[in-house]
């Protein structure tokens, strides 16, 4: 399905999930399902007996009553109050946090308990070192009593996981721990009754250390996903909605003189069109448009934009941001999962679940890892035994099982991606998937769209030159501007808007123009104050037979070389002045280009402007290469050409609707947040803070993340490649070294924690 | 070679073969999802291989019965899905595959695997 049709489908099909009461078996669920599917307009339906929930997708013509009637017809009851989204991310986060806390508490108790027992076992196992301790502690039966709860109570999870895995013919980390420690415990149990060496210290210490490692790892991992929690925390809980006084229903139309009362309502019951008041210092509850009042709003938490933004009537506000000074009233335009904040949360969550291509190797290895380690452990035993070292055979086999750490490999990339995407979101840089983050680092060519990306996208009047010669009246700058503005009154053309804006700034009165006529693509003409004027480009002057003197031509050429667009104003057949209009470069553009060049990245600018204007702007920005006079639909082609010719990784930075194909065809698309949804959909990285300098930050984030991932992978692979053979006893023939299984447990626990810790380092890094 | 060593060697080689066969020799059954499919997470994914149709929305209803924290998350990279699976609760994931192929899914630590086959 293509994106467009998917989008329309999304818009027309609604989804509701509601509890159904009265089901007593799975076939009831099927029955309800079949009935609901027969309701006209229901697209899909599923009823879950276990959770007692029905999920229905339907077109807008279906009402809640249709659904509840269908259910009650069968003798069940549907609790259908209002449309709700499926279990929201926030709920899941809450459940997850609760379960994590429980897990941590449980682990803590087990770690403390098994630590105490393990210390006692350790002391008792080496009476020759700790002679001062009572003798009974060294009794094999006492050691057995102490080791048993550690093995089966503290270590219960290892057995559970092993058992369920084996039933599925799968194995994990826990399988290795369970088999390793069971071997040590089982052998010692046998020795307790029939004589032989005891390994209770080994089994207990391994379990304790691995549990401790798990505890620390779980604690550290909680920090890796804090970005989503932070974003979810931005959401306001209530909104102060306006209700029509006396009537008691929510106001949908705003009238200054209307009588309203304000009520705090939960955010979930907000609907599009609701009218909401926000007072100073309050959180804005949802996305909308201001209809009364003005204020300064701190949007930093959502967009990363550091300065408060001034907003007036007609301006959009973002849910989750904070109103600083004024009180205002706005109309909700988006609620629930459609708000910008929800979309950001969704995107961050998606990015964190995507896979970086660099992870592929680790994936392949980890799917064979545990069975291979099991085989290596068996071979270790066989070889050592055959060489005549039965005791070493046993110890080395356990060490091999314990030292192997597939976890570190599994954690290496995802933890780094999680922390990096979170860090990016904090700075207003949304990374849509891990692959974009990885590719960004390799970018060798960056193509910038001109208008709106490098420039403000709003042309401004830069020069007004009146020609004071032989005219009946000598014109001043303001006179010229006033006439031009009067002719342009009501214009929607970008250049006209620039002239009107300038007149407004100069507080000039804009007069009515008479006998107005427009010449598309050339300019306009009309009477202002009884005199006839022509305003337009060179083509219009030619058409009207108005001559441009050489002196004027020189001035005009100079302006054009500076990248400005020149508009001529003539009174009758006489040229009386020119107005130069230019789009101004955004702040920081030069620094970005310099920074990219410094990093060895080629810069290009792509625009529909004429060569002359384009070159002038590129020169100002410091960009080396220009692609001018490119029609919007050709942008993607040009990007593809660049990719093909150079065989380099090409990034495209743009914002407008017409940039979408180019963003998609580049290896990595970077969209400015001010842009439209379409552009954002096709981009891999979105700069929500609208700050062009974030392009550099995004590249730096990519570079740093990649280096952390590489360190992690190197460490995780290196650890296993080096230490597994050591545990098998490869150093013994030359150095006489063997790895103590308890030490192996320590190393194993440390390796996972170090990988998570290294990823967390990204949080504190300055980019 | 003494008898015990011979015995250990034979036993070891046999065990190696058994491990190999046990973990790599299993034949997974492909379950066709007709709009929806229930997946139980218990020591892995049952069923582990699911076949879907291209461009058709399918709801995966996943219930985790295994307390092992390794399995607490399911990740389907191709569809950019990472879901936390609360123990004993059914979590629904809707996907609409847009291209054919085989796409892996796995647990949070990438130790248990499953596959989505889009036809």
CSV table of C-alpha atoms in Angstrom, one decimal, chain A residues 1-3 6 9 15 30 33 37 44-48 50-51 55 57 86-87 89 92 95-97 99-100 103 157 160-162 164-175 214 217 221 349-355 359 362-364 366-372 374-375 378-379 381-382 385-388 406-407 409-411 414 418 432-433, chain B residues 1-2 4-13 15-28 36 38 40-46 48 54-57 59 61 63-64 66-94 96-98 104 106 108-113:
chain,number,residue,atom,x,y,z
A,1,UNK,CA,0.0,0.0,0.0
A,2,UNK,CA,1.4,3.4,-0.8
A,3,UNK,CA,1.7,6.0,1.8
A,6,UNK,CA,-2.5,4.4,3.9
A,9,UNK,CA,-7.3,4.9,5.5
A,15,UNK,CA,-10.5,2.3,16.4
A,30,UNK,CA,-15.8,-15.7,18.9
A,33,UNK,CA,-16.6,-11.1,17.3
A,37,UNK,CA,-18.2,-7.9,12.3
A,44,UNK,CA,-12.3,-5.4,11.7
A,45,UNK,CA,-13.0,-6.7,15.2
A,46,UNK,CA,-11.3,-8.9,17.7
A,47,UNK,CA,-12.6,-10.0,21.1
A,48,UNK,CA,-10.1,-11.3,23.6
A,50,UNK,CA,-8.6,-13.4,28.6
A,51,UNK,CA,-8.5,-9.6,28.8
A,55,UNK,CA,-11.1,-4.0,19.7
A,57,UNK,CA,-12.1,-0.8,13.8
A,86,UNK,CA,-5.6,1.1,22.4
A,87,UNK,CA,-3.7,0.8,25.6
A,89,UNK,CA,2.1,4.0,25.6
A,92,UNK,CA,2.4,0.4,29.2
A,95,UNK,CA,3.0,-1.1,34.0
A,96,UNK,CA,6.6,-1.6,32.9
A,97,UNK,CA,7.9,0.6,35.6
A,99,UNK,CA,7.1,-4.5,37.1
A,100,UNK,CA,10.7,-3.3,36.9
A,103,UNK,CA,11.9,-7.0,39.9
A,157,UNK,CA,14.8,-17.8,37.8
A,160,UNK,CA,12.7,-21.5,35.3
A,161,UNK,CA,14.1,-19.8,32.2
A,162,UNK,CA,16.2,-22.9,31.3
A,164,UNK,CA,10.9,-23.1,29.5
A,165,UNK,CA,13.7,-22.6,27.0
A,166,UNK,CA,14.6,-26.2,26.7
A,167,UNK,CA,10.9,-27.1,26.1
A,168,UNK,CA,11.2,-24.9,23.1
A,169,UNK,CA,14.6,-26.2,22.1
A,170,UNK,CA,16.1,-22.8,22.8
A,171,UNK,CA,18.8,-21.7,25.2
A,172,UNK,CA,19.9,-18.5,26.8
A,173,UNK,CA,22.3,-17.0,29.2
A,174,UNK,CA,20.3,-18.5,32.0
A,175,UNK,CA,20.8,-22.0,30.6
A,214,UNK,CA,21.6,-8.3,36.9
A,217,UNK,CA,22.4,-3.9,34.9
A,221,UNK,CA,19.1,0.1,31.9
A,349,UNK,CA,9.9,4.7,20.6
A,350,UNK,CA,10.1,3.5,17.0
A,351,UNK,CA,13.6,4.7,16.6
A,352,UNK,CA,14.7,2.9,19.7
A,353,UNK,CA,13.2,-0.3,18.3
A,354,UNK,CA,14.7,-0.1,14.9
A,355,UNK,CA,17.9,-1.9,14.1
A,359,UNK,CA,24.2,-4.9,14.6
A,362,UNK,CA,26.2,-9.5,16.6
A,363,UNK,CA,22.7,-10.8,15.7
A,364,UNK,CA,24.1,-13.7,13.7
A,366,UNK,CA,24.2,-14.5,19.2
A,367,UNK,CA,21.7,-16.8,17.6
A,368,UNK,CA,24.4,-19.6,17.6
A,369,UNK,CA,26.1,-18.5,20.7
A,370,UNK,CA,24.7,-20.5,23.6
A,371,UNK,CA,24.6,-23.9,22.0
A,372,UNK,CA,28.1,-23.4,20.8
A,374,UNK,CA,27.5,-25.6,25.6
A,375,UNK,CA,29.4,-27.7,23.0
A,378,UNK,CA,31.6,-30.4,26.9
A,379,UNK,CA,34.7,-30.6,24.7
A,381,UNK,CA,35.7,-31.5,29.9
A,382,UNK,CA,36.5,-34.3,27.5
A,385,UNK,CA,39.7,-35.5,31.4
A,386,UNK,CA,41.5,-37.4,28.6
A,387,UNK,CA,44.7,-35.6,29.4
A,388,UNK,CA,44.4,-36.9,33.0
A,406,UNK,CA,25.9,-13.2,25.0
A,407,UNK,CA,24.2,-10.4,26.9
A,409,UNK,CA,26.6,-8.6,22.5
A,410,UNK,CA,22.8,-8.2,22.6
A,411,UNK,CA,23.1,-4.9,24.6
A,414,UNK,CA,20.5,-1.2,21.3
A,418,UNK,CA,18.4,4.2,23.0
A,432,UNK,CA,13.6,8.3,13.1
A,433,UNK,CA,15.5,5.1,12.9
B,1,UNK,CA,43.3,-44.8,26.7
B,2,UNK,CA,41.7,-46.1,29.8
B,4,UNK,CA,36.9,-44.2,31.7
B,5,UNK,CA,38.5,-41.8,29.3
B,6,UNK,CA,37.1,-43.7,26.4
B,7,UNK,CA,33.7,-43.6,28.0
B,8,UNK,CA,34.0,-39.8,28.7
B,9,UNK,CA,35.1,-39.2,25.1
B,10,UNK,CA,32.3,-41.2,23.6
B,11,UNK,CA,29.8,-39.6,25.9
B,12,UNK,CA,31.2,-36.1,25.2
B,13,UNK,CA,31.0,-36.6,21.4
B,15,UNK,CA,26.5,-35.0,23.9
B,16,UNK,CA,28.0,-32.6,21.4
B,17,UNK,CA,26.0,-34.2,18.6
B,18,UNK,CA,22.9,-34.2,20.8
B,19,UNK,CA,23.3,-30.4,21.6
B,20,UNK,CA,23.7,-29.7,17.9
B,21,UNK,CA,20.7,-31.7,16.9
B,22,UNK,CA,18.6,-30.4,19.8
B,23,UNK,CA,19.1,-26.7,19.1
B,24,UNK,CA,19.7,-26.5,15.4
B,25,UNK,CA,17.9,-29.6,14.1
B,26,UNK,CA,14.4,-28.5,15.1
B,27,UNK,CA,11.9,-28.0,12.4
B,28,UNK,CA,9.7,-25.0,13.0
B,36,UNK,CA,-4.7,-12.3,13.5
B,38,UNK,CA,-2.0,-15.6,19.1
B,40,UNK,CA,2.5,-17.3,23.5
B,41,UNK,CA,5.9,-16.3,24.9
B,42,UNK,CA,7.2,-19.1,27.0
B,43,UNK,CA,10.8,-20.0,26.7
B,44,UNK,CA,10.6,-18.7,23.2
B,45,UNK,CA,7.8,-17.8,20.8
B,46,UNK,CA,5.0,-20.2,20.0
B,48,UNK,CA,7.9,-18.9,16.1
B,54,UNK,CA,1.5,-8.6,2.0
B,55,UNK,CA,-0.5,-5.4,2.4
B,56,UNK,CA,-2.9,-7.1,4.8
B,57,UNK,CA,-3.2,-5.9,8.3
B,59,UNK,CA,-2.9,-8.4,14.6
B,61,UNK,CA,-1.8,-11.0,20.0
B,63,UNK,CA,0.9,-13.1,25.8
B,64,UNK,CA,4.0,-13.5,27.9
B,66,UNK,CA,7.5,-16.6,31.0
B,67,UNK,CA,8.8,-14.5,33.9
B,68,UNK,CA,12.3,-14.5,32.4
B,69,UNK,CA,13.2,-10.8,32.0
B,70,UNK,CA,15.0,-11.7,28.8
B,71,UNK,CA,11.7,-12.1,27.1
B,72,UNK,CA,10.0,-9.1,28.6
B,73,UNK,CA,10.4,-7.2,25.3
B,74,UNK,CA,9.6,-8.2,21.8
B,75,UNK,CA,11.4,-6.4,19.0
B,76,UNK,CA,10.4,-6.5,15.4
B,77,UNK,CA,13.0,-4.3,13.8
B,78,UNK,CA,11.6,-4.3,10.2
B,79,UNK,CA,8.3,-2.8,11.5
B,80,UNK,CA,10.1,-0.6,14.1
B,81,UNK,CA,8.2,-2.2,16.9
B,82,UNK,CA,9.5,-2.7,20.4
B,83,UNK,CA,6.9,-3.6,22.9
B,84,UNK,CA,7.1,-4.3,26.6
B,85,UNK,CA,5.1,-7.4,27.4
B,86,UNK,CA,3.7,-7.3,30.8
B,87,UNK,CA,3.5,-10.8,32.3
B,88,UNK,CA,0.3,-12.5,31.8
B,89,UNK,CA,-1.3,-9.7,29.7
B,90,UNK,CA,-2.1,-9.8,26.1
B,91,UNK,CA,-0.4,-7.1,24.0
B,92,UNK,CA,-1.7,-6.4,20.5
B,93,UNK,CA,0.6,-5.4,17.8
B,94,UNK,CA,-0.9,-4.6,14.3
B,96,UNK,CA,0.7,-4.3,7.7
B,97,UNK,CA,3.7,-5.7,5.8
B,98,UNK,CA,4.5,-3.7,2.6
B,104,UNK,CA,13.2,-11.7,12.2
B,106,UNK,CA,13.4,-11.4,18.9
B,108,UNK,CA,15.1,-7.7,24.2
B,109,UNK,CA,18.4,-9.3,24.4
B,110,UNK,CA,18.3,-11.0,21.1
B,111,UNK,CA,18.4,-14.6,22.4
B,112,UNK,CA,15.1,-15.9,21.5
B,113,UNK,CA,14.0,-15.6,17.9
